[in-house]
Tab-separated table of C-alpha atoms and ligand atoms in Angstrom:
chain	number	residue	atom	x	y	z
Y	615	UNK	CA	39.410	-26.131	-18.909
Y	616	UNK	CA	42.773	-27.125	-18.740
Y	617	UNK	CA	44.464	-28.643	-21.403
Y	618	UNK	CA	44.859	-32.138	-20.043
Y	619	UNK	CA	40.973	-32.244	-19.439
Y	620	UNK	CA	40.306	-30.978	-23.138
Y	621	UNK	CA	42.407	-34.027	-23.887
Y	622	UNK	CA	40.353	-36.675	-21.571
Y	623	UNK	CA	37.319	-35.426	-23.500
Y	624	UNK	CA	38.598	-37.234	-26.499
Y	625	UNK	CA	39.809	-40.729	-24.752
Y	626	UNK	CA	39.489	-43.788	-26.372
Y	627	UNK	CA	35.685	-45.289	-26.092
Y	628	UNK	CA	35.010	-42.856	-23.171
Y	629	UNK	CA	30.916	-41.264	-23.546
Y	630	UNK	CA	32.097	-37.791	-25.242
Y	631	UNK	CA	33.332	-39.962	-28.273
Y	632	UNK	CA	29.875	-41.786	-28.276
Y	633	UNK	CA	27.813	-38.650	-28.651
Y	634	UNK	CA	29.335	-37.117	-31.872
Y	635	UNK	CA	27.923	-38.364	-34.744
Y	636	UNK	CA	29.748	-38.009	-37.827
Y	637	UNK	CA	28.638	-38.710	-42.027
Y	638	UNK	CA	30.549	-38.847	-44.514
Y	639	UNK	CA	30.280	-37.708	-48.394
Y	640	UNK	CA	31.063	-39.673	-51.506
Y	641	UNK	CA	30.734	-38.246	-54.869
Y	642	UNK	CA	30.372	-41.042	-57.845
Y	643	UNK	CA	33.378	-42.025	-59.749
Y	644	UNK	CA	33.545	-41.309	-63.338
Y	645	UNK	CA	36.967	-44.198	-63.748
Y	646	UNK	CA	38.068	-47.253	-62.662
Y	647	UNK	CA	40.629	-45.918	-60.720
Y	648	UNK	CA	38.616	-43.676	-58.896
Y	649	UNK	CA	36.210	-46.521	-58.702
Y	650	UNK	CA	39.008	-48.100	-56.603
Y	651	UNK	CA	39.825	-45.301	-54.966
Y	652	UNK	CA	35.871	-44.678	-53.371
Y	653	UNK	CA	35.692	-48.205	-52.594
Y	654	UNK	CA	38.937	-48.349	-50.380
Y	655	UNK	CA	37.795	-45.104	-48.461
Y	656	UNK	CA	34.542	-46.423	-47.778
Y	657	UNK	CA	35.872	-49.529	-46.744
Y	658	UNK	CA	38.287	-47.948	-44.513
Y	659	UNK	CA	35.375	-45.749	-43.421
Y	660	UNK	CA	32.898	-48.115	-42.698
Y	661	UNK	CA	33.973	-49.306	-39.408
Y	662	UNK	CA	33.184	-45.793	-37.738
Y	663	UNK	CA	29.669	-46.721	-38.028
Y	664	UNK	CA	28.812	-43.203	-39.717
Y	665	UNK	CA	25.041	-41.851	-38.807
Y	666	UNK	CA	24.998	-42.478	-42.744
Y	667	UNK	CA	27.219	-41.877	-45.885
Y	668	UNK	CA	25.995	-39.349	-48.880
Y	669	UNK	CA	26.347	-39.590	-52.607
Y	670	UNK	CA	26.124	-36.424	-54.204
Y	671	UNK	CA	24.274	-36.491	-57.860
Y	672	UNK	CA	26.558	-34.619	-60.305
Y	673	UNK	CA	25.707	-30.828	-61.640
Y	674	UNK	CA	23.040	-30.719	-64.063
Y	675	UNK	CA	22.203	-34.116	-63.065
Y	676	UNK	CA	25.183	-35.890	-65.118
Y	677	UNK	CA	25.812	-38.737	-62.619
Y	678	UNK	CA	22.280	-39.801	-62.195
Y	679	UNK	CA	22.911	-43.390	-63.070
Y	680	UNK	CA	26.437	-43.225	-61.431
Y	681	UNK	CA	24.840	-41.846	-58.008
Y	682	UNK	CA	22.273	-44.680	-58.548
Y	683	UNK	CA	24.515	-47.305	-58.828
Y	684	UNK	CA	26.770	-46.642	-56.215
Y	685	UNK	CA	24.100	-46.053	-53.434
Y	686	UNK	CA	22.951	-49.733	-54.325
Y	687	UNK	CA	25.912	-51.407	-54.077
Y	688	UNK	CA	26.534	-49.055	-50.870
Y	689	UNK	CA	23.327	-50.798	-49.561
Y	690	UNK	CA	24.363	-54.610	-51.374
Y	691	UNK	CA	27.909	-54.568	-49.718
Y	692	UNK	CA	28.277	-52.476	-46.853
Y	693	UNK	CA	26.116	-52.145	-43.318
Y	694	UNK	CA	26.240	-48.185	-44.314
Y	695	UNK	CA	23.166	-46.187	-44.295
Y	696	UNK	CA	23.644	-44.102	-47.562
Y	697	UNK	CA	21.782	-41.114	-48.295
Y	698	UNK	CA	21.066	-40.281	-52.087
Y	699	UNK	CA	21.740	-36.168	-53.313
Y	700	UNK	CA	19.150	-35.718	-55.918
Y	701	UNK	CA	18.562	-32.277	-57.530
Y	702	UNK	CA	16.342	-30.227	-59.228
Y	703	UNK	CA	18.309	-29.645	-62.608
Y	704	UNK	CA	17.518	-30.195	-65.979
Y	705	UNK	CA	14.844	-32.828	-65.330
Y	706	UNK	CA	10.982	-32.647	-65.247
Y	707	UNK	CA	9.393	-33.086	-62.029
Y	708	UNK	CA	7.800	-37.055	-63.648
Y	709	UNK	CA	11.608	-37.760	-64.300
Y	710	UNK	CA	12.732	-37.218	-60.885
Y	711	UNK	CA	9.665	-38.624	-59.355
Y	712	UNK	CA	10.601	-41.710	-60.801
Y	713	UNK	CA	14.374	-41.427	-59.419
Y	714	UNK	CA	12.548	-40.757	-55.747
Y	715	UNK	CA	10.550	-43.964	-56.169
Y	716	UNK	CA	13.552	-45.980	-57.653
Y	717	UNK	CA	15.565	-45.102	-54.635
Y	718	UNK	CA	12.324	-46.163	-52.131
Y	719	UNK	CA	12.309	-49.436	-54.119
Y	720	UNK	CA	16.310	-49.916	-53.545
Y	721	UNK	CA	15.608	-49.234	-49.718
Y	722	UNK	CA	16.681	-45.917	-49.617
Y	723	UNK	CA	15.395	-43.991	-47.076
Y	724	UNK	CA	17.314	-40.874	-46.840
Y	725	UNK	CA	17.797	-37.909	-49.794
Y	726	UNK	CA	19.428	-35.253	-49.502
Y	727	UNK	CA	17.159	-32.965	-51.551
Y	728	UNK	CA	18.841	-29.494	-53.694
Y	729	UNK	CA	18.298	-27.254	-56.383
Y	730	UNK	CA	21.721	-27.817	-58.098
Y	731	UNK	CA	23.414	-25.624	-59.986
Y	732	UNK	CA	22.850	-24.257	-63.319
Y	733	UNK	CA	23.993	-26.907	-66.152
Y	734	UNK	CA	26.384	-23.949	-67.808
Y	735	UNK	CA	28.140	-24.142	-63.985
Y	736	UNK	CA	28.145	-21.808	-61.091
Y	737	UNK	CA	27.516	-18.226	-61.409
Y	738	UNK	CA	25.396	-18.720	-64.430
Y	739	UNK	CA	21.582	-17.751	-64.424
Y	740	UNK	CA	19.401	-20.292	-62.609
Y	741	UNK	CA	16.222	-21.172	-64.842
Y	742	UNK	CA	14.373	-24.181	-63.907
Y	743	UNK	CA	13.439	-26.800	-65.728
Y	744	UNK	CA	9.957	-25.746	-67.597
Y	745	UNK	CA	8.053	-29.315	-65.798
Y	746	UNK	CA	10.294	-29.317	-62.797
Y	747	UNK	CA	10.942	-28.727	-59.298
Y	748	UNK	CA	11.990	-25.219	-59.270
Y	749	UNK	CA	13.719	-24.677	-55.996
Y	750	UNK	CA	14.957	-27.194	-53.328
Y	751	UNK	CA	11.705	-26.783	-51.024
Y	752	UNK	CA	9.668	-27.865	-53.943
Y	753	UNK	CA	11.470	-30.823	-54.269
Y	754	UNK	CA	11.565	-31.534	-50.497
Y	755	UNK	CA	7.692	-31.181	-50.768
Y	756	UNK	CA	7.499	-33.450	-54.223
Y	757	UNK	CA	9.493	-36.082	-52.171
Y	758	UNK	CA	7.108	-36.271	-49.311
Y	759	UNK	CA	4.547	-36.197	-51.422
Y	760	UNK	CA	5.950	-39.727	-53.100
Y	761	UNK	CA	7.905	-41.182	-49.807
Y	762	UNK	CA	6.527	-39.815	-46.825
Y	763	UNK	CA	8.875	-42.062	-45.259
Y	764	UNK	CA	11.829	-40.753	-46.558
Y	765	UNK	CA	13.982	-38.664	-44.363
Y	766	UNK	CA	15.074	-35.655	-46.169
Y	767	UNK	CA	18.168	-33.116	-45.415
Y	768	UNK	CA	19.462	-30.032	-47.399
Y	769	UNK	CA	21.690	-27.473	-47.573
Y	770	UNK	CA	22.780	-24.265	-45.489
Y	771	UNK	CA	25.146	-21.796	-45.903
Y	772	UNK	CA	26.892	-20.134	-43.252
Y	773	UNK	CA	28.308	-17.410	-45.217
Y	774	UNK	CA	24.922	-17.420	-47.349
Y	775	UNK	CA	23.998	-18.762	-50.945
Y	776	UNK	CA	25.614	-16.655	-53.194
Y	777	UNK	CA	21.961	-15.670	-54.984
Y	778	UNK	CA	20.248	-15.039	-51.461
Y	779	UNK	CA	19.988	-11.129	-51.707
Y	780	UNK	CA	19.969	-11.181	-48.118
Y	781	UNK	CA	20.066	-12.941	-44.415
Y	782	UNK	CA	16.474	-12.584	-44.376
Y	783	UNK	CA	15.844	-14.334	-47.499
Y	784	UNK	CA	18.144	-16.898	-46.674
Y	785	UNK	CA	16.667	-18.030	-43.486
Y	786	UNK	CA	13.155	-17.968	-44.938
Y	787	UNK	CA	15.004	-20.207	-47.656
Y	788	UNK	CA	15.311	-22.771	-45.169
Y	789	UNK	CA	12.447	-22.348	-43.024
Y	790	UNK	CA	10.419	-23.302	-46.441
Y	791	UNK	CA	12.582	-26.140	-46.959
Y	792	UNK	CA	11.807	-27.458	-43.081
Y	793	UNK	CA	8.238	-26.774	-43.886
Y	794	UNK	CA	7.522	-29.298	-46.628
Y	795	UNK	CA	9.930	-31.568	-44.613
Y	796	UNK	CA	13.408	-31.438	-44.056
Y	797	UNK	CA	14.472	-32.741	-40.730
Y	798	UNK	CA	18.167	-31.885	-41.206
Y	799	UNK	CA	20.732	-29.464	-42.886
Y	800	UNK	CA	24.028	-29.422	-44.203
Y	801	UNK	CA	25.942	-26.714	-44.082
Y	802	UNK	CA	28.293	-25.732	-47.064
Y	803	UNK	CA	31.471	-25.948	-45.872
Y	804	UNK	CA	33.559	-23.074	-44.058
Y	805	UNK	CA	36.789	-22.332	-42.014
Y	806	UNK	CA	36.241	-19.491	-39.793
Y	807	UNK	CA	33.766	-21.514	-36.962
Y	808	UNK	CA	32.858	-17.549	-35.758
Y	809	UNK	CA	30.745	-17.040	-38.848
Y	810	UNK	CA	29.093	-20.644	-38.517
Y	811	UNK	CA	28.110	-20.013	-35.152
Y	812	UNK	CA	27.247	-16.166	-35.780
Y	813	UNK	CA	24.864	-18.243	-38.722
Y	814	UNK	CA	23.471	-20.929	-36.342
Y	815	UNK	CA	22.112	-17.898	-33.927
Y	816	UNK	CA	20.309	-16.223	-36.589
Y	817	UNK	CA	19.002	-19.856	-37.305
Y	818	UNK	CA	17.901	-20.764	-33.853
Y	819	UNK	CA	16.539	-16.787	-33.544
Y	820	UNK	CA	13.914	-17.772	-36.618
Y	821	UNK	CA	12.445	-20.738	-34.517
Y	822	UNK	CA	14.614	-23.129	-36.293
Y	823	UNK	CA	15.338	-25.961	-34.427
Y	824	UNK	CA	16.380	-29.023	-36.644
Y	825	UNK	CA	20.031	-29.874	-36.431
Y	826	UNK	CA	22.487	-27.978	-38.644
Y	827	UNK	CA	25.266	-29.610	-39.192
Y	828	UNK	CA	28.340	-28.114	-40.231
Y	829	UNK	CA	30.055	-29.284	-43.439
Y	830	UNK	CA	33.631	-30.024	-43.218
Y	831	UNK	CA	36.371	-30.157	-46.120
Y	832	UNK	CA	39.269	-31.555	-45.192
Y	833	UNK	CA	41.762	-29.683	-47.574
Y	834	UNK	CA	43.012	-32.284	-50.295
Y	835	UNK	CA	44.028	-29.137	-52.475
Y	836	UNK	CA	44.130	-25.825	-51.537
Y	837	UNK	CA	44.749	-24.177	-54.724
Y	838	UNK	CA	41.545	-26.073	-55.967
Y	839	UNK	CA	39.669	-25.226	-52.714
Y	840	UNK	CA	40.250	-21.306	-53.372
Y	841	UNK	CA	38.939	-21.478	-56.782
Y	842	UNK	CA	36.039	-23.486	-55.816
Y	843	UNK	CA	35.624	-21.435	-52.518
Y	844	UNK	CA	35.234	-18.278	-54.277
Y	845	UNK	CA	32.519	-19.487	-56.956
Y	846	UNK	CA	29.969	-21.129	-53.772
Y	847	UNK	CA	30.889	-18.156	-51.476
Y	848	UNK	CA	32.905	-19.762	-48.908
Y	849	UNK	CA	36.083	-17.049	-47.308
Y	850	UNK	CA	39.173	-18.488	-47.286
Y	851	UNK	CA	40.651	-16.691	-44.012
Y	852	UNK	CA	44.325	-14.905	-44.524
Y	853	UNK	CA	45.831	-17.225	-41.711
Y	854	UNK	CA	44.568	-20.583	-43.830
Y	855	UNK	CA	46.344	-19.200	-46.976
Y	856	UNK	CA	49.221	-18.700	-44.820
Y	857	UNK	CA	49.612	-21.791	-43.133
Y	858	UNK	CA	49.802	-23.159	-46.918
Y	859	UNK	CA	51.462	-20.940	-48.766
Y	860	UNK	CA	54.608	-22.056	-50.401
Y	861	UNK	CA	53.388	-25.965	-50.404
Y	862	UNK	CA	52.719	-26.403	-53.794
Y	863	UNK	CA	55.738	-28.565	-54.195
Y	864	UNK	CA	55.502	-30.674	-50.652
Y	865	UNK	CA	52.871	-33.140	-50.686
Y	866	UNK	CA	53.383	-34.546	-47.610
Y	867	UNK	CA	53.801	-30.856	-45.226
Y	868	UNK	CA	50.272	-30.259	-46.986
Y	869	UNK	CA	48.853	-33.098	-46.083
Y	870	UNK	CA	49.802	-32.587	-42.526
Y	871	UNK	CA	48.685	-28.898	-42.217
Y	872	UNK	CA	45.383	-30.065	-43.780
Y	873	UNK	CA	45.212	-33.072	-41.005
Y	874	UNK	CA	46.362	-30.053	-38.346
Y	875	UNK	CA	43.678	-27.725	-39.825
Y	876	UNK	CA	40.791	-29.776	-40.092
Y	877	UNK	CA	41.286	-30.863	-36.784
Y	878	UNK	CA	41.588	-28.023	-35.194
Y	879	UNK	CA	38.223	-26.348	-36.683
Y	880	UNK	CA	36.316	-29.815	-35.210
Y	881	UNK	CA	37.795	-29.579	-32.141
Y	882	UNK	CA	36.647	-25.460	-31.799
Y	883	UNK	CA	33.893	-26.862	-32.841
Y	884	UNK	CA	33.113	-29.033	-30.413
Y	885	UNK	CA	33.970	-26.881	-27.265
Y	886	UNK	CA	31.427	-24.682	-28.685
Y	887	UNK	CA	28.708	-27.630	-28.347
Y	888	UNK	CA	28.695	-29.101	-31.819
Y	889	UNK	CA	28.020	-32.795	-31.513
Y	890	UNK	CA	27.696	-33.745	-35.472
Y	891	UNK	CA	29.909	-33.154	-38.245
Y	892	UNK	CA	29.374	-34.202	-41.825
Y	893	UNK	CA	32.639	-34.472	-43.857
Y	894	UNK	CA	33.227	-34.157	-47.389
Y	895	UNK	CA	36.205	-36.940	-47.798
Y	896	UNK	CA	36.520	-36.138	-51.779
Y	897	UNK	CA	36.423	-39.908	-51.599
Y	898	UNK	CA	39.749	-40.557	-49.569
Y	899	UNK	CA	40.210	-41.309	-45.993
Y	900	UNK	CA	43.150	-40.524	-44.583
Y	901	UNK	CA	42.109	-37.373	-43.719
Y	902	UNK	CA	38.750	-37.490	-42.641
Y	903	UNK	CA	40.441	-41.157	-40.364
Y	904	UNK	CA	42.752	-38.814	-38.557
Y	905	UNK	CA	40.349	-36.410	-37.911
Y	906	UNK	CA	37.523	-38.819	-36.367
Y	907	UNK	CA	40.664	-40.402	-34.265
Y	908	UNK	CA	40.823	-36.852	-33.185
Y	909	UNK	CA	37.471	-36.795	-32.165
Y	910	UNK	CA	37.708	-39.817	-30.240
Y	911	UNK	CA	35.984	-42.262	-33.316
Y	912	UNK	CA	37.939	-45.473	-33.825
Y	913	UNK	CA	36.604	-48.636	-35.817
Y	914	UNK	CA	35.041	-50.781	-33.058
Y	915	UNK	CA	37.504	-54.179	-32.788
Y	916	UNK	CA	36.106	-56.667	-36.033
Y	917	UNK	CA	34.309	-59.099	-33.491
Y	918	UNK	CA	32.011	-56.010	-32.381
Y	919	UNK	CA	31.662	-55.059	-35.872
Y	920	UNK	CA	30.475	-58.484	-36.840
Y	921	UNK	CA	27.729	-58.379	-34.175
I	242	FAD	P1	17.914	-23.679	-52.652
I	242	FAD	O1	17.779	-23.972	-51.210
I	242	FAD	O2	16.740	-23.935	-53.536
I	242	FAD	O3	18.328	-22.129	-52.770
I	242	FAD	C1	19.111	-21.645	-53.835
I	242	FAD	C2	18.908	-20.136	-53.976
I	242	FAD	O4	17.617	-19.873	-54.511
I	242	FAD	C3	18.984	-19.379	-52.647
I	242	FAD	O5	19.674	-18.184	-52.876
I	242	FAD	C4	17.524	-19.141	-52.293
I	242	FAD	O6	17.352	-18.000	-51.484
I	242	FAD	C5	16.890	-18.991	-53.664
I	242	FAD	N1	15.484	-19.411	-53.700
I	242	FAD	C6	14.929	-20.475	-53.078
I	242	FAD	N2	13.614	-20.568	-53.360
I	242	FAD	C7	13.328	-19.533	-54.190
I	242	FAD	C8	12.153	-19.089	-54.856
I	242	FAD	N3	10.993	-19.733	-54.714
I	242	FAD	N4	12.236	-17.985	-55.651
I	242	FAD	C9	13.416	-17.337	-55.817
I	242	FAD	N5	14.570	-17.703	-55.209
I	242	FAD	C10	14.532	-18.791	-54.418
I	242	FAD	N6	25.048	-29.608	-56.027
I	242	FAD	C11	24.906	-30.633	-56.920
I	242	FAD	O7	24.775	-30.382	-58.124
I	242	FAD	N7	24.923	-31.946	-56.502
I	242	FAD	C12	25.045	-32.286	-55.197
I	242	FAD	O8	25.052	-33.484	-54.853
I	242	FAD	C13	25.188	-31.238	-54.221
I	242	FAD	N8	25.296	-31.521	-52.908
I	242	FAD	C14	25.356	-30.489	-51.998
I	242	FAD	C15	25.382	-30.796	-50.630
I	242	FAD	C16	25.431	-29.778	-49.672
I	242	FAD	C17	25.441	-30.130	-48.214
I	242	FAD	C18	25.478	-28.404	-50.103
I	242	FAD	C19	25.574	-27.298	-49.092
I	242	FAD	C20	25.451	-28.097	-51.469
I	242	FAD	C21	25.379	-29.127	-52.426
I	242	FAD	N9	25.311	-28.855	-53.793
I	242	FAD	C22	25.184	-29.885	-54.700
I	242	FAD	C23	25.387	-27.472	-54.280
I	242	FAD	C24	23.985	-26.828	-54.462
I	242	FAD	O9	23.256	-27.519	-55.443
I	242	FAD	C25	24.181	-25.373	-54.858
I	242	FAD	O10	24.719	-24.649	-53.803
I	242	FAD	C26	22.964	-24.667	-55.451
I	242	FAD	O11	23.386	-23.410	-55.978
I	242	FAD	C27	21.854	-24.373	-54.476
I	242	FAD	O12	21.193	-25.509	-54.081
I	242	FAD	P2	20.262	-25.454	-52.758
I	242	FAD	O13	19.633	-26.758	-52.587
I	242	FAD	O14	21.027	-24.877	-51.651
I	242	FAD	O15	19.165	-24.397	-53.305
């Protein structure tokens, strides 16, 4: 392909940009400024028309209310279709029953259902709760059992959960999770697109056929990223650290290799036939913007919007 066809691929309004779908991930604010902060990026979001928008539910379950709240006024003020994370952590299976009807009641129809991380943080022993959903699959089945309307996605890891002793167990992970109901999975998020697509072979070689969509982190900080990166497993590649080494002190060059970087892994991505990309925006937009422009998604004029 030469390069002036890879380029046509991306043209404004042309069919490739219709058929990639993209979502995009919110966590809840804890402030009012990052109250201000979510709101503007899902404003500015908003007119991609997103396949739907996630709210992630805090570890141990500490933003329950917060996650709450913002999915309804996600569903009171916007034309978004948001998707509620709920966990299985340090609640009995009655109390997040009730959260799973709550949500059906708002209008919800979409949870993205996970086992969460112990409540002393990552890397700690995993005990469930006593009365609770142990393990994400059990939750999965627990919400069909109360919605069975309710789409449900969860999580995948391309470079494996950190407890999964092996590949084997990993992929059975999932396969349970499809079996009480998942239609869709996230991945966690990675940079080196050879081991996602080295993962999605060993997926599709199971009998797994749902879509897996990758997980992608625009980097907003990428000392922060390599601590967090090494506690949920994800590589950081030498060439990454590279490209931002010695940008601790220039804001804007960092910003720019993180636009350059980001859209460079979707764009791999997509010559390798990926059509759907989830994005966790840390609850700003520029990035994830420039990276959907990239992809050929802009905001459809307002009168289109309107209609
Ligand atoms: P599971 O799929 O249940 O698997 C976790 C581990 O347990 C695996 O190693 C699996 O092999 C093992 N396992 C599964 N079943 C059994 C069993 N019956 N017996 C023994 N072992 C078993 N965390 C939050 O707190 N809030 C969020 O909003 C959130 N959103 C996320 C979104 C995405 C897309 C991803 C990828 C992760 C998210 N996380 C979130 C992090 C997630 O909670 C952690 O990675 C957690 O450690 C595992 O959750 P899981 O749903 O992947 O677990």
């Amino acid at each position: 392909m030469s390069s002036s066809d890879k380029f046509r691929r991306f043209e404004l309004g042309n069919d490739s940009a219709s058929r990639v779908n993209v979502s995009f991930e919110f966590f809840p604010p804890k402030t009012e400024k990052m109250e201000a902060s979510l709101w503007n990026a899902v404003k500015r979001l908003e007119p991609l028309n997103p396949a739907f928008v996630s709210v992630t539910y805090g570890a141990g379950g500490s933003t329950r209310e917060r996650t709450h709240r913002t999915v309804e006024r996600m569903i009171r003020e916007t034309s978004l279709r948001p998707a509620a994370h709920l966990t299985c952590v340090g609640a009995s299976r009655e109390e997040i029953d009730e959260v799973i009807r709550s949500y059906h009641e708002l209008g919800v129809r979409h949870i993205v259902a996970l086992r969460g991380d112990p409540q002393e943080g990552i890397g700690a022993i995993y005990k469930p709760h006593p009365q609770g959903y142990a393990y994400a699959g059990d939750l999965v089945a627990g919400i069909h059992r109360i919605s069975p309307d309710m789409e449900v996605s969860v999580s995948a890891y391309p470079e494996r959960h950190p407890e999964s002793a092996d590949w084997q167990t990993e992929i059975d992970n999932l396969k349970r999770k499809i079996d009480a109901g998942a239609t869709r999975a996230i991945t966690q998020y990675f940079f080196d697109n050879d081991l996602f697509e080295t993962f999605l072979e060993k997926v599709r070689a199971a009998g797994i056929t749902i879509p897996v969509v990758p997980g992608i982190l625009p980097i907003v900080n990428f000392e922060t990223t390599m601590v967090f990166s090494a506690k949920c497993g994800t590589s950081i590649p030498h060439w990454l650290a590279h490209r931002f080494s010695g940008l601790d002190e220039d804001a804007e060059t960092r910003k720019l290799v993180a636009s350059a970087v980001a859209c460079e892994q979707v764009l791999d991505l997509v010559d390798r036939g990926v059509t759907d990309f989830h994005f966790y925006t840390m609850n700003r937009s520029e990035l994830t913007l420039a990276i959907c422009r990239m992809l050929g998604l802009v905001p459809a004029p307002v009168e289109q919007q309107a209609a």
